mmCIF file of C-alpha atoms in Angstrom:
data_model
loop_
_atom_site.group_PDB
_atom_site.id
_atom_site.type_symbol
_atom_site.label_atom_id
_atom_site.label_comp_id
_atom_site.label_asym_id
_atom_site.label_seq_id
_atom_site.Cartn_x
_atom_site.Cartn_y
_atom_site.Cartn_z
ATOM 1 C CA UNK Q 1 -12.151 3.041 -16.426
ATOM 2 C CA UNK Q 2 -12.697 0.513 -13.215
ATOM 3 C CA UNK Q 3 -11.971 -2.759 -13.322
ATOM 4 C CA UNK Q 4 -15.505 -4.718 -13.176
ATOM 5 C CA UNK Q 5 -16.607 -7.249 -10.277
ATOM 6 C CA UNK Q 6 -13.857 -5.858 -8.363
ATOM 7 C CA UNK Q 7 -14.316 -7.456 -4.850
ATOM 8 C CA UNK Q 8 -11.931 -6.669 -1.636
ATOM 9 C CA UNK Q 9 -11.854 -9.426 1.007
ATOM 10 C CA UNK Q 10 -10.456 -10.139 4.357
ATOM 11 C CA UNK Q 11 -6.902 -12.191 3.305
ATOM 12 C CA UNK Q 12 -5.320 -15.377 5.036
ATOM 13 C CA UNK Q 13 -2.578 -17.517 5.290
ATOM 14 C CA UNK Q 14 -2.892 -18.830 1.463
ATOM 15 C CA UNK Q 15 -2.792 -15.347 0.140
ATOM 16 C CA UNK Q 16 0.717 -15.080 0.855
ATOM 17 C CA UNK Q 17 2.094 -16.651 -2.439
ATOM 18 C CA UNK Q 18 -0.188 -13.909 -4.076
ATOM 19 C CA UNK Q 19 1.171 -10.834 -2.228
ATOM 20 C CA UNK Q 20 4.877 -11.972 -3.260
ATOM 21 C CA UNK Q 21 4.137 -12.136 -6.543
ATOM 22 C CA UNK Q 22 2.575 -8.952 -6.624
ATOM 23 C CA UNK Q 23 5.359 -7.383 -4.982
ATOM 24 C CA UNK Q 24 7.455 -8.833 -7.614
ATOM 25 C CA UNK Q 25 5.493 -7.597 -10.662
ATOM 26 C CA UNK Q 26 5.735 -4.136 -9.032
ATOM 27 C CA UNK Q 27 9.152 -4.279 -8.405
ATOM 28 C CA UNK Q 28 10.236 -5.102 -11.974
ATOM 29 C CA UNK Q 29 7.620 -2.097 -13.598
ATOM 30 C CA UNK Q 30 9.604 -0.003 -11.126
ATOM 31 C CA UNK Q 31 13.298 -1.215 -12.358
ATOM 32 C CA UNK Q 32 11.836 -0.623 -15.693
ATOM 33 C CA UNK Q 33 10.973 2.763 -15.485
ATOM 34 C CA UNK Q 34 14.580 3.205 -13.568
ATOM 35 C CA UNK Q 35 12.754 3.592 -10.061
ATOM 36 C CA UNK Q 36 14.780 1.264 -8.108
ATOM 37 C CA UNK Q 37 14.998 4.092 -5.140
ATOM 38 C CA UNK Q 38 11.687 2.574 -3.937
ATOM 39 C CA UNK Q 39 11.899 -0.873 -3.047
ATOM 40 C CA UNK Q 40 15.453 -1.442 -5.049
ATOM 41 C CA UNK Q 41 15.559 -4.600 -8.156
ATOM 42 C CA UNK Q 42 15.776 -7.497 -6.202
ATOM 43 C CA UNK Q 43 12.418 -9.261 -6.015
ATOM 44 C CA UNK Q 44 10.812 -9.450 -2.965
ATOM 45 C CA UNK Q 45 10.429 -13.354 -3.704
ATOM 46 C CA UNK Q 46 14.297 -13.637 -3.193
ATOM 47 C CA UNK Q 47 14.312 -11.247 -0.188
ATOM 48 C CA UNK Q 48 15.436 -13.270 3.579
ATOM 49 C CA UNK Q 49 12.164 -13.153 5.845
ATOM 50 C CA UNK Q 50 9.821 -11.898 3.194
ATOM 51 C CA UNK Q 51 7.451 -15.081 3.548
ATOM 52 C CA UNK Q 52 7.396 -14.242 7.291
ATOM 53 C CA UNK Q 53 6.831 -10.473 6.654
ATOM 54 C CA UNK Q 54 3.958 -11.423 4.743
ATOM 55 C CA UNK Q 55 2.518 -13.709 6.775
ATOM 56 C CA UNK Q 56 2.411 -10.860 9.856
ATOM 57 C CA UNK Q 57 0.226 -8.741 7.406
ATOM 58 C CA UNK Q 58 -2.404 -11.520 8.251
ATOM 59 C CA UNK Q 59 -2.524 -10.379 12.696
ATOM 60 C CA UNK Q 60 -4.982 -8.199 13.339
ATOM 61 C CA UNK Q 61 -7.435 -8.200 10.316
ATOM 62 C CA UNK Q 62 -5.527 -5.783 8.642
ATOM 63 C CA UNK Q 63 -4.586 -7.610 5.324
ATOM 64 C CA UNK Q 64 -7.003 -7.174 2.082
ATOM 65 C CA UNK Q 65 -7.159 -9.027 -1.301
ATOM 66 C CA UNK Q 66 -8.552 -6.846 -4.617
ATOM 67 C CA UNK Q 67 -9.801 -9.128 -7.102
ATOM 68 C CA UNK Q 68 -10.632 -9.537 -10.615
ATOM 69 C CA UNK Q 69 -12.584 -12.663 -12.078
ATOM 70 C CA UNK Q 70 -11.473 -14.582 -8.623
ATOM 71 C CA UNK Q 71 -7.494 -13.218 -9.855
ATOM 72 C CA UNK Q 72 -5.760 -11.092 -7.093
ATOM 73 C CA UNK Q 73 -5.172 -7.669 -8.750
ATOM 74 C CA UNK Q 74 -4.484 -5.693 -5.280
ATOM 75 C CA UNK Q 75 -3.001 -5.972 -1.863
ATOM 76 C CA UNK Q 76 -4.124 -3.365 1.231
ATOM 77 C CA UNK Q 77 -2.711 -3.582 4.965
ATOM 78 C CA UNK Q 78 -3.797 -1.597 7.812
ATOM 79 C CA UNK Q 79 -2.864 -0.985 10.960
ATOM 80 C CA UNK Q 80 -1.022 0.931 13.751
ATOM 81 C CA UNK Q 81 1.463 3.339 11.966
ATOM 82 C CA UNK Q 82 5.095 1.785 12.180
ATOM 83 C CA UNK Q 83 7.541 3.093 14.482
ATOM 84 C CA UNK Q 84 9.308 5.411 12.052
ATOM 85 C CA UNK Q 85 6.106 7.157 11.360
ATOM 86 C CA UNK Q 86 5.746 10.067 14.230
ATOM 87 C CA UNK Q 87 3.063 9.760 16.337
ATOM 88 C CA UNK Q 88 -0.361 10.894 15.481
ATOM 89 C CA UNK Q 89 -2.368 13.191 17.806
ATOM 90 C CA UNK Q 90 -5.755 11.497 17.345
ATOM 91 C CA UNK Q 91 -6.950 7.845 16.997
ATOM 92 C CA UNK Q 92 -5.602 6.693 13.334
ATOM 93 C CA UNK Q 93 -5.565 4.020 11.025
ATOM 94 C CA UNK Q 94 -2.239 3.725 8.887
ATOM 95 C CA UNK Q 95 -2.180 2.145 5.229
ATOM 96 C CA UNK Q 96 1.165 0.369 5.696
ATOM 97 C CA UNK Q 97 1.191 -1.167 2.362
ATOM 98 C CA UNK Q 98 -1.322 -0.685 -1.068
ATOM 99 C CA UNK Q 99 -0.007 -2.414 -4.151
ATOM 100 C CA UNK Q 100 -2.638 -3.328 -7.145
ATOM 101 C CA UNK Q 101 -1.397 -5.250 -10.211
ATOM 102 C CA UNK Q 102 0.707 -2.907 -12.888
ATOM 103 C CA UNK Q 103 -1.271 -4.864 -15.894
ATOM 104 C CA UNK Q 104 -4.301 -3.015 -14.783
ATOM 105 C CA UNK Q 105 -2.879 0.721 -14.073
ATOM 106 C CA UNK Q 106 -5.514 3.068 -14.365
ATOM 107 C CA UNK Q 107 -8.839 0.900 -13.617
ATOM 108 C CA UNK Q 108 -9.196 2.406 -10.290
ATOM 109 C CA UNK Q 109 -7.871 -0.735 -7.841
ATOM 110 C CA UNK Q 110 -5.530 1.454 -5.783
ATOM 111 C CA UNK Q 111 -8.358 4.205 -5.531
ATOM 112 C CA UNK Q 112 -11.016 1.348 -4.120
ATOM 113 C CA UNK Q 113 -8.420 -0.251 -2.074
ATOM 114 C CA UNK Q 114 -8.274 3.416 -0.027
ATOM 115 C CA UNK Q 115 -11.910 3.457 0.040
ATOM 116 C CA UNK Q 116 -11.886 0.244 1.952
ATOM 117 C CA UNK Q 117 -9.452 1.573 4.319
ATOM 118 C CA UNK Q 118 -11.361 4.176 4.789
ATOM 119 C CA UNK Q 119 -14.342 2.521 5.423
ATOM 120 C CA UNK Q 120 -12.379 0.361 8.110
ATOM 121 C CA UNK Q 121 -10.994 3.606 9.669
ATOM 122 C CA UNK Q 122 -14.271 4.184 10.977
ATOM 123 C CA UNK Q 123 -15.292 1.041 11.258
ATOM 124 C CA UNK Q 124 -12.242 1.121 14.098
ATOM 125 C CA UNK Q 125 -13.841 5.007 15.261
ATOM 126 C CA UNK Q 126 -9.872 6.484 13.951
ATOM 127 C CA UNK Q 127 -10.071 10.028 13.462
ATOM 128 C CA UNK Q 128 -7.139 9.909 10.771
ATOM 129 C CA UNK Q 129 -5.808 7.594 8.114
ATOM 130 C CA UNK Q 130 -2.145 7.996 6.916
ATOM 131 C CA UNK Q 131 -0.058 6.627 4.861
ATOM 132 C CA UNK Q 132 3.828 6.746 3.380
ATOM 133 C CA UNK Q 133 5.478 6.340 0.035
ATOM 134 C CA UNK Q 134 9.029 7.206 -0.819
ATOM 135 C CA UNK Q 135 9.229 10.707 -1.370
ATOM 136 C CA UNK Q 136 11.272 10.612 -4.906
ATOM 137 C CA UNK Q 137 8.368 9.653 -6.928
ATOM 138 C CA UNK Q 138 6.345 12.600 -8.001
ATOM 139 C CA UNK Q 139 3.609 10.335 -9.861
ATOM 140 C CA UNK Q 140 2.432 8.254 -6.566
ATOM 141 C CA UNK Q 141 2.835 11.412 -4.184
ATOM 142 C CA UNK Q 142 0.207 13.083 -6.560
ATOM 143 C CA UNK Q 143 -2.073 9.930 -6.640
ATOM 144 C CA UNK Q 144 -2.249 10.165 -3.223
ATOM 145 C CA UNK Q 145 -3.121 13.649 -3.549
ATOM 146 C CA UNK Q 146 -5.800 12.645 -5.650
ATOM 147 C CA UNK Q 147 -7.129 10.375 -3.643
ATOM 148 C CA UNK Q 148 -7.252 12.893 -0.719
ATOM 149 C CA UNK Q 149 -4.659 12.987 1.158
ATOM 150 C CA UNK Q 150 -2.274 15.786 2.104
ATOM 151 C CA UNK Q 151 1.539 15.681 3.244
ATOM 152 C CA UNK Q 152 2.244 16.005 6.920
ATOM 153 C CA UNK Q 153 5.729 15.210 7.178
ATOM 154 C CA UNK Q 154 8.839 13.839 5.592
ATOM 155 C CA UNK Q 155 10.970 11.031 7.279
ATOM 156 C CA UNK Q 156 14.447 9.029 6.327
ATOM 157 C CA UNK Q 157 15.034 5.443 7.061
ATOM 158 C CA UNK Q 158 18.333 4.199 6.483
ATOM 159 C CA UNK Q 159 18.722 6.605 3.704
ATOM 160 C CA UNK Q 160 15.649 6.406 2.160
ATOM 161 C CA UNK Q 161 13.377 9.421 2.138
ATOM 162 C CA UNK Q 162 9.550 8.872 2.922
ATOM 163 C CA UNK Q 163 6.707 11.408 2.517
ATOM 164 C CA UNK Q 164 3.480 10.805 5.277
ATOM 165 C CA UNK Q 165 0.428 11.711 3.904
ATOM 166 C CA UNK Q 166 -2.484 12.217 6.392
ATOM 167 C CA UNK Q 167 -6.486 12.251 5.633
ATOM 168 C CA UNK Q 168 -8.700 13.596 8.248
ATOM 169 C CA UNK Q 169 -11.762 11.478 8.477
#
């Protein structure tokens, strides 16, 4: 089941309060389900420097907006692969952050949110698109499985593990 008149645009500066909160509604499904390993229980709204981190999606075209009915329902940012991700032997495109709204699980945002990073990785002629998620959560390492990616390496950052995934294109 997709979600219908899905549309994924370019995000701005006013897209930020929307990005918090849907950090925040992730976070808390996560505490719920006692998952607190990947991005702990404290909403991101009451995180230091969030509002900041947020707005630096916004350089270099590389934040998206999912929505639903004009409602944000997903959040995609692309890029150059952060500096704990080992370096990448061709031209690549890096997902450094895909969230889509937990009231809509299963309707296929986080599967069109790839496609449109896909679609900009050759838009920007990269060879590879990779991404990360922490390693402890079987469910979202085989989602991106699913979605066609396979595991290239493992990393830890400040104690938490991470597992790369890498899609030739």
């Amino acid at each position: 089941m997709s979600v219908r008149g899905l549309t994924i645009r370019l995000g701005d500066e006013a897209d930020g309060p929307a990005v918090i909160a849907m950090f925040d509604e992730a976070v808390a499904w996560l505490v719920e389900r006692g998952q607190t390993g990947q991005w702990g229980a404290t909403p991101f709204s009451e995180r230091p420097g969030i509002r900041e981190r947020v707005y630096g999606f916004k350089t270099g075209g590389g934040l998206h907006i999912a929505e639903a009915k004009g409602e944000p329902v997903g959040v995609l940012v692309v890029g150059p692969a952060p500096a704990y991700a080992p370096a990448a032997p061709l031209p690549e495109l890096y997902i450094i952050l895909l969230i889509s709204s937990r009231r809509l699980i299963g309707r296929g945002i986080g599967g069109a949110l790839v496609n449109k990073a896909i679609e900009i990785a050759y838009e920007r002629e990269a060879e590879v698109l990779r991404v990360d998620c922490w390693a402890h959560a079987p469910g979202l390492v085989r989602w991106y499985e699913k979605q066609g990616f396979t595991r290239s390496s493992r990393f830890e950052l400040n104690g938490w593990q991470g597992q790369i995934f890498t899609m030739e294109l």
